[in-house]
mmCIF file of N, CA and C in Angstrom:
data_model
loop_
_atom_site.group_PDB
_atom_site.id
_atom_site.type_symbol
_atom_site.label_atom_id
_atom_site.label_comp_id
_atom_site.label_asym_id
_atom_site.label_seq_id
_atom_site.Cartn_x
_atom_site.Cartn_y
_atom_site.Cartn_z
ATOM 1 N N MET A 1 57.166 -46.830 179.232
ATOM 2 C CA MET A 1 56.861 -48.787 178.874
ATOM 3 C C MET A 1 57.150 -49.749 179.671
ATOM 4 N N LYS A 2 56.234 -49.739 179.945
ATOM 5 C CA LYS A 2 55.651 -51.325 181.191
ATOM 6 C C LYS A 2 55.462 -52.987 180.696
ATOM 7 N N LYS A 3 56.980 -53.405 180.966
ATOM 8 C CA LYS A 3 56.903 -54.895 180.584
ATOM 9 C C LYS A 3 56.274 -55.303 182.342
ATOM 10 N N ARG A 4 55.189 -56.272 180.915
ATOM 11 C CA ARG A 4 55.103 -58.166 181.681
ATOM 12 C C ARG A 4 55.050 -58.802 181.238
ATOM 13 N N GLN A 5 55.089 -59.886 182.420
ATOM 14 C CA GLN A 5 56.153 -61.459 182.808
ATOM 15 C C GLN A 5 54.575 -62.285 182.936
ATOM 16 N N VAL A 6 54.380 -63.104 182.211
ATOM 17 C CA VAL A 6 53.336 -64.207 182.964
ATOM 18 C C VAL A 6 53.941 -65.230 182.789
ATOM 19 N N VAL A 7 54.096 -66.242 183.983
ATOM 20 C CA VAL A 7 54.742 -67.406 184.082
ATOM 21 C C VAL A 7 53.748 -68.043 184.878
ATOM 22 N N VAL A 8 53.564 -69.995 184.090
ATOM 23 C CA VAL A 8 52.920 -70.951 184.792
ATOM 24 C C VAL A 8 54.189 -71.286 184.869
ATOM 25 N N LYS A 9 53.137 -72.336 186.186
ATOM 26 C CA LYS A 9 54.215 -73.227 186.815
ATOM 27 C C LYS A 9 53.392 -74.499 187.173
ATOM 28 N N ARG A 10 53.622 -75.713 186.966
ATOM 29 C CA ARG A 10 53.008 -76.893 187.171
ATOM 30 C C ARG A 10 53.507 -78.087 188.488
ATOM 31 N N ASP A 11 52.927 -78.031 189.451
ATOM 32 C CA ASP A 11 53.379 -79.219 189.713
ATOM 33 C C ASP A 11 53.334 -80.503 189.672
ATOM 34 N N ARG A 12 53.691 -81.145 190.872
ATOM 35 C CA ARG A 12 53.625 -82.580 190.137
ATOM 36 C C ARG A 12 52.326 -83.182 189.417
ATOM 37 N N SER A 13 50.763 -82.229 190.625
ATOM 38 C CA SER A 13 49.733 -83.202 190.216
ATOM 39 C C SER A 13 49.029 -82.806 189.312
ATOM 40 N N GLY A 14 49.764 -81.696 188.648
ATOM 41 C CA GLY A 14 49.303 -81.542 186.635
ATOM 42 C C GLY A 14 48.182 -80.238 187.282
ATOM 43 N N ARG A 15 48.385 -79.714 188.721
ATOM 44 C CA ARG A 15 47.331 -78.669 188.605
ATOM 45 C C ARG A 15 48.640 -77.034 188.297
ATOM 46 N N SER A 16 47.902 -75.925 187.982
ATOM 47 C CA SER A 16 48.706 -75.021 187.412
ATOM 48 C C SER A 16 48.283 -73.768 187.838
ATOM 49 N N SER A 17 49.046 -72.434 188.067
ATOM 50 C CA SER A 17 49.618 -72.066 189.077
ATOM 51 C C SER A 17 50.441 -70.666 188.715
ATOM 52 N N SER A 18 49.775 -69.497 188.227
ATOM 53 C CA SER A 18 49.503 -68.392 187.432
ATOM 54 C C SER A 18 50.382 -67.084 188.016
ATOM 55 N N THR A 19 51.636 -66.998 188.043
ATOM 56 C CA THR A 19 52.557 -65.639 188.982
ATOM 57 C C THR A 19 52.274 -64.386 187.428
ATOM 58 N N SER A 20 52.369 -63.642 187.758
ATOM 59 C CA SER A 20 52.286 -62.323 186.556
ATOM 60 C C SER A 20 53.595 -60.938 187.626
ATOM 61 N N SER A 21 54.071 -60.884 187.637
ATOM 62 C CA SER A 21 54.795 -59.405 187.660
ATOM 63 C C SER A 21 54.844 -58.239 186.707
ATOM 64 N N SER A 22 54.989 -57.371 186.794
ATOM 65 C CA SER A 22 55.407 -55.818 186.003
ATOM 66 C C SER A 22 56.439 -56.024 186.767
ATOM 67 N N MET A 23 56.988 -54.123 186.027
ATOM 68 C CA MET A 23 58.440 -53.411 186.620
ATOM 69 C C MET A 23 58.021 -51.580 186.660
ATOM 70 N N VAL A 24 57.587 -50.933 187.260
ATOM 71 C CA VAL A 24 57.438 -50.093 186.366
ATOM 72 C C VAL A 24 58.965 -48.824 187.355
ATOM 73 N N ARG A 25 59.186 -48.192 185.663
ATOM 74 C CA ARG A 25 60.533 -47.466 186.491
ATOM 75 C C ARG A 25 60.076 -45.801 186.381
ATOM 76 N N THR A 26 60.451 -45.101 186.997
ATOM 77 C CA THR A 26 60.288 -43.722 187.455
ATOM 78 C C THR A 26 61.739 -43.102 187.576
ATOM 79 N N VAL A 27 61.701 -42.194 185.909
ATOM 80 C CA VAL A 27 63.238 -40.933 186.546
ATOM 81 C C VAL A 27 62.413 -39.625 186.486
ATOM 82 N N ARG A 28 63.454 -38.798 187.638
ATOM 83 C CA ARG A 28 63.605 -37.938 188.079
ATOM 84 C C ARG A 28 64.595 -37.173 187.998
ATOM 85 N N TYR A 29 64.667 -35.816 187.192
ATOM 86 C CA TYR A 29 65.818 -35.036 187.140
ATOM 87 C C TYR A 29 66.235 -34.306 188.397
ATOM 88 N N CYS A 30 67.454 -34.187 189.519
ATOM 89 C CA CYS A 30 67.299 -33.449 189.968
ATOM 90 C C CYS A 30 67.377 -31.962 190.316
ATOM 91 N N GLU A 31 68.637 -31.505 191.047
ATOM 92 C CA GLU A 31 69.799 -30.165 191.181
ATOM 93 C C GLU A 31 70.999 -30.663 190.287
ATOM 94 N N CYS A 32 71.424 -29.565 189.744
ATOM 95 C CA CYS A 32 72.156 -29.346 188.801
ATOM 96 C C CYS A 32 72.893 -29.292 189.972
ATOM 97 N N GLN A 33 74.855 -30.118 189.057
ATOM 98 C CA GLN A 33 75.561 -29.963 189.594
ATOM 99 C C GLN A 33 77.172 -30.003 188.930
ATOM 100 N N LYS A 34 76.211 -28.953 187.702
ATOM 101 C CA LYS A 34 76.880 -28.283 186.890
ATOM 102 C C LYS A 34 78.688 -27.584 187.968
ATOM 103 N N ASN A 35 79.518 -27.717 187.338
ATOM 104 C CA ASN A 35 80.541 -26.620 188.693
ATOM 105 C C ASN A 35 81.298 -25.921 187.819
ATOM 106 N N HIS A 36 79.929 -24.531 187.733
ATOM 107 C CA HIS A 36 80.523 -23.231 187.395
ATOM 108 C C HIS A 36 82.243 -23.105 187.440
ATOM 109 N N ALA A 37 82.089 -22.886 188.064
ATOM 110 C CA ALA A 37 83.323 -22.277 188.730
ATOM 111 C C ALA A 37 85.219 -23.942 188.906
ATOM 112 N N ALA A 38 84.677 -24.435 187.280
ATOM 113 C CA ALA A 38 85.604 -25.574 186.980
ATOM 114 C C ALA A 38 87.442 -24.728 186.172
ATOM 115 N N ASN A 39 86.567 -24.226 185.433
ATOM 116 C CA ASN A 39 88.052 -23.468 185.040
ATOM 117 C C ASN A 39 88.859 -22.184 185.668
ATOM 118 N N LEU A 40 88.812 -22.082 186.786
ATOM 119 C CA LEU A 40 89.194 -20.819 187.990
ATOM 120 C C LEU A 40 89.831 -21.689 188.687
ATOM 121 N N GLY A 41 89.140 -23.179 188.641
ATOM 122 C CA GLY A 41 89.977 -23.836 189.638
ATOM 123 C C GLY A 41 89.216 -24.149 191.953
ATOM 124 N N GLY A 42 87.727 -23.831 190.611
ATOM 125 C CA GLY A 42 86.991 -23.726 192.604
ATOM 126 C C GLY A 42 86.001 -24.642 191.849
ATOM 127 N N TYR A 43 84.962 -24.386 193.166
ATOM 128 C CA TYR A 43 83.372 -25.079 193.010
ATOM 129 C C TYR A 43 82.813 -23.940 193.756
ATOM 130 N N ALA A 44 81.698 -24.155 192.188
ATOM 131 C CA ALA A 44 80.391 -23.345 192.533
ATOM 132 C C ALA A 44 79.345 -24.050 191.439
ATOM 133 N N VAL A 45 77.944 -24.065 192.099
ATOM 134 C CA VAL A 45 77.281 -24.722 191.641
ATOM 135 C C VAL A 45 76.444 -23.274 191.945
ATOM 136 N N ASP A 46 74.886 -23.223 189.985
ATOM 137 C CA ASP A 46 73.455 -22.320 190.177
ATOM 138 C C ASP A 46 72.771 -22.479 191.384
ATOM 139 N N GLY A 47 72.191 -23.674 192.272
ATOM 140 C CA GLY A 47 71.511 -23.876 192.947
ATOM 141 C C GLY A 47 70.551 -24.342 192.334
ATOM 142 N N CYS A 48 69.991 -24.817 190.838
ATOM 143 C CA CYS A 48 69.126 -24.892 190.255
ATOM 144 C C CYS A 48 68.117 -26.585 191.064
ATOM 145 N N ARG A 49 66.944 -26.647 191.723
ATOM 146 C CA ARG A 49 66.995 -27.525 192.466
ATOM 147 C C ARG A 49 66.079 -28.522 191.619
ATOM 148 N N GLU A 50 65.196 -28.506 190.130
ATOM 149 C CA GLU A 50 65.157 -29.343 189.973
ATOM 150 C C GLU A 50 65.255 -29.168 187.848
ATOM 151 N N PHE A 51 65.125 -30.016 187.683
ATOM 152 C CA PHE A 51 64.634 -30.279 185.722
ATOM 153 C C PHE A 51 63.590 -29.653 185.661
ATOM 154 N N MET A 52 63.890 -28.460 184.731
ATOM 155 C CA MET A 52 62.233 -28.371 184.075
ATOM 156 C C MET A 52 62.502 -28.441 182.381
ATOM 157 N N ALA A 53 61.853 -28.951 181.594
ATOM 158 C CA ALA A 53 62.354 -29.413 180.299
ATOM 159 C C ALA A 53 62.177 -28.122 179.676
ATOM 160 N N SER A 54 62.821 -27.034 178.867
ATOM 161 C CA SER A 54 62.728 -26.339 177.636
ATOM 162 C C SER A 54 61.977 -26.682 176.949
ATOM 163 N N GLY A 55 61.342 -27.632 176.316
ATOM 164 C CA GLY A 55 60.237 -27.981 174.930
ATOM 165 C C GLY A 55 59.897 -28.764 175.574
ATOM 166 N N GLU A 56 58.704 -29.453 174.503
ATOM 167 C CA GLU A 56 58.355 -30.619 174.771
ATOM 168 C C GLU A 56 58.893 -32.374 174.752
ATOM 169 N N ASP A 57 58.376 -32.840 175.036
ATOM 170 C CA ASP A 57 59.328 -33.973 175.061
ATOM 171 C C ASP A 57 59.410 -34.837 173.257
ATOM 172 N N GLY A 58 60.337 -35.730 172.719
ATOM 173 C CA GLY A 58 61.265 -35.563 171.732
ATOM 174 C C GLY A 58 61.425 -34.751 171.548
ATOM 175 N N THR A 59 62.188 -33.687 171.502
ATOM 176 C CA THR A 59 62.617 -32.365 170.844
ATOM 177 C C THR A 59 63.966 -32.236 171.628
ATOM 178 N N THR A 60 65.444 -31.121 170.994
ATOM 179 C CA THR A 60 65.953 -30.945 171.165
ATOM 180 C C THR A 60 66.073 -30.358 172.083
ATOM 181 N N GLU A 61 65.250 -29.269 172.767
ATOM 182 C CA GLU A 61 64.774 -28.490 173.632
ATOM 183 C C GLU A 61 64.142 -28.939 175.006
ATOM 184 N N ALA A 62 63.666 -29.976 174.931
ATOM 185 C CA ALA A 62 63.368 -31.139 176.229
ATOM 186 C C ALA A 62 64.492 -31.463 176.374
ATOM 187 N N LEU A 63 65.831 -31.724 176.049
ATOM 188 C CA LEU A 63 67.459 -32.517 177.553
ATOM 189 C C LEU A 63 67.664 -30.762 178.130
ATOM 190 N N THR A 64 67.759 -29.217 177.275
ATOM 191 C CA THR A 64 67.803 -27.974 178.166
ATOM 192 C C THR A 64 66.457 -27.829 179.549
ATOM 193 N N CYS A 65 67.929 -27.419 180.601
ATOM 194 C CA CYS A 65 67.000 -26.864 181.808
ATOM 195 C C CYS A 65 66.018 -25.628 181.447
ATOM 196 N N ALA A 66 65.087 -25.358 181.947
ATOM 197 C CA ALA A 66 64.254 -23.669 181.497
ATOM 198 C C ALA A 66 65.003 -23.747 182.844
ATOM 199 N N ALA A 67 65.440 -23.850 184.073
ATOM 200 C CA ALA A 67 65.531 -22.794 185.460
ATOM 201 C C ALA A 67 66.742 -22.046 185.081
ATOM 202 N N CYS A 68 67.455 -23.765 184.633
ATOM 203 C CA CYS A 68 69.267 -22.069 184.599
ATOM 204 C C CYS A 68 70.270 -22.576 183.349
ATOM 205 N N GLY A 69 69.659 -23.436 182.086
ATOM 206 C CA GLY A 69 70.419 -23.740 180.979
ATOM 207 C C GLY A 69 71.284 -24.268 181.034
ATOM 208 N N CYS A 70 71.208 -25.359 182.100
ATOM 209 C CA CYS A 70 71.767 -26.589 182.163
ATOM 210 C C CYS A 70 71.500 -28.108 180.950
ATOM 211 N N HIS A 71 72.742 -29.114 180.424
ATOM 212 C CA HIS A 71 71.900 -30.483 180.146
ATOM 213 C C HIS A 71 71.351 -31.172 180.897
ATOM 214 N N ARG A 72 70.525 -31.933 180.696
ATOM 215 C CA ARG A 72 69.754 -32.941 181.292
ATOM 216 C C ARG A 72 71.350 -33.474 181.993
ATOM 217 N N ASN A 73 72.121 -33.464 181.284
ATOM 218 C CA ASN A 73 72.889 -34.947 182.276
ATOM 219 C C ASN A 73 74.153 -34.016 183.147
ATOM 220 N N PHE A 74 73.771 -32.811 183.310
ATOM 221 C CA PHE A 74 74.112 -32.454 184.491
ATOM 222 C C PHE A 74 73.221 -32.708 185.812
ATOM 223 N N HIS A 75 72.313 -32.274 186.010
ATOM 224 C CA HIS A 75 70.890 -32.823 186.924
ATOM 225 C C HIS A 75 70.947 -33.822 187.893
ATOM 226 N N ARG A 76 71.389 -34.214 188.918
ATOM 227 C CA ARG A 76 71.092 -35.663 189.466
ATOM 228 C C ARG A 76 70.273 -36.557 188.503
ATOM 229 N N ARG A 77 70.170 -37.780 188.342
ATOM 230 C CA ARG A 77 69.073 -38.726 188.067
ATOM 231 C C ARG A 77 68.363 -39.693 189.377
ATOM 232 N N GLU A 78 67.577 -39.185 189.308
ATOM 233 C CA GLU A 78 66.632 -40.114 190.333
ATOM 234 C C GLU A 78 66.257 -41.624 189.793
ATOM 235 N N VAL A 79 66.061 -42.482 190.181
ATOM 236 C CA VAL A 79 65.209 -43.852 189.709
ATOM 237 C C VAL A 79 64.225 -44.837 190.730
ATOM 238 N N GLU A 80 63.407 -44.828 190.130
ATOM 239 C CA GLU A 80 62.599 -45.244 191.583
ATOM 240 C C GLU A 80 62.442 -46.513 190.454
ATOM 241 N N THR A 81 62.313 -47.847 190.939
ATOM 242 C CA THR A 81 62.054 -48.814 190.622
ATOM 243 C C THR A 81 60.507 -49.311 191.375
ATOM 244 N N GLU A 82 59.109 -49.946 190.929
ATOM 245 C CA GLU A 82 58.529 -49.932 191.445
ATOM 246 C C GLU A 82 57.972 -51.651 190.996
ATOM 247 N N VAL A 83 58.393 -53.186 191.262
ATOM 248 C CA VAL A 83 57.966 -53.946 191.056
ATOM 249 C C VAL A 83 56.989 -55.035 191.863
ATOM 250 N N VAL A 84 55.882 -55.083 191.423
ATOM 251 C CA VAL A 84 54.285 -55.004 191.509
ATOM 252 C C VAL A 84 54.530 -57.198 191.327
ATOM 253 N N CYS A 85 54.200 -58.093 191.631
ATOM 254 C CA CYS A 85 54.237 -59.896 191.202
ATOM 255 C C CYS A 85 52.524 -59.791 191.715
ATOM 256 N N GLU A 86 51.742 -60.313 190.898
ATOM 257 C CA GLU A 86 50.632 -60.808 190.945
ATOM 258 C C GLU A 86 50.846 -63.005 191.307
ATOM 259 N N TYR A 87 50.294 -63.715 192.616
ATOM 260 C CA TYR A 87 50.314 -64.601 192.441
ATOM 261 C C TYR A 87 48.667 -65.123 192.073
ATOM 262 N N SER A 88 48.032 -66.093 191.501
ATOM 263 C CA SER A 88 46.839 -66.511 191.578
ATOM 264 C C SER A 88 46.838 -68.138 191.996
ATOM 265 N N PRO A 89 46.640 -68.336 192.589
ATOM 266 C CA PRO A 89 46.763 -70.081 193.522
ATOM 267 C C PRO A 89 46.265 -71.555 191.790
ATOM 268 N N PRO A 90 46.927 -72.366 192.288
ATOM 269 C CA PRO A 90 46.899 -73.558 191.994
ATOM 270 C C PRO A 90 45.315 -73.749 191.359
ATOM 271 N N ASN A 91 44.909 -74.365 190.106
ATOM 272 C CA ASN A 91 43.843 -74.643 190.264
ATOM 273 C C ASN A 91 43.018 -76.119 190.676
ATOM 274 N N SER A 92 41.839 -76.116 191.169
ATOM 275 C CA SER A 92 42.002 -77.725 192.215
ATOM 276 C C SER A 92 41.491 -78.715 190.819
ATOM 277 N N TYR A 93 41.672 -79.782 190.762
ATOM 278 C CA TYR A 93 40.973 -80.563 190.112
ATOM 279 C C TYR A 93 40.310 -81.903 191.439
ATOM 280 N N ARG A 94 38.880 -81.774 190.268
ATOM 281 C CA ARG A 94 37.736 -82.924 191.381
ATOM 282 C C ARG A 94 37.777 -83.657 191.221
#
């Protein structure tokens, strides 16, 4: 979902300028971090390098990895945020 915010500023001369910004977040799930040897007191991961959903978005299968069978929460979450700002100069009155 994209959010867009528009701010209108007025300076003392009555001219207005407009600034708009939008923020885009992309979430990616990377390698699996589930410790499969926790009950033995050790540490062992399965080597799954990236989460691949087992089903379509909106289904319960979408939360299970097709490669290793673990829940999506065991995979390292990587969030990329991009902020875009646009500015238009003040209107000039003659």
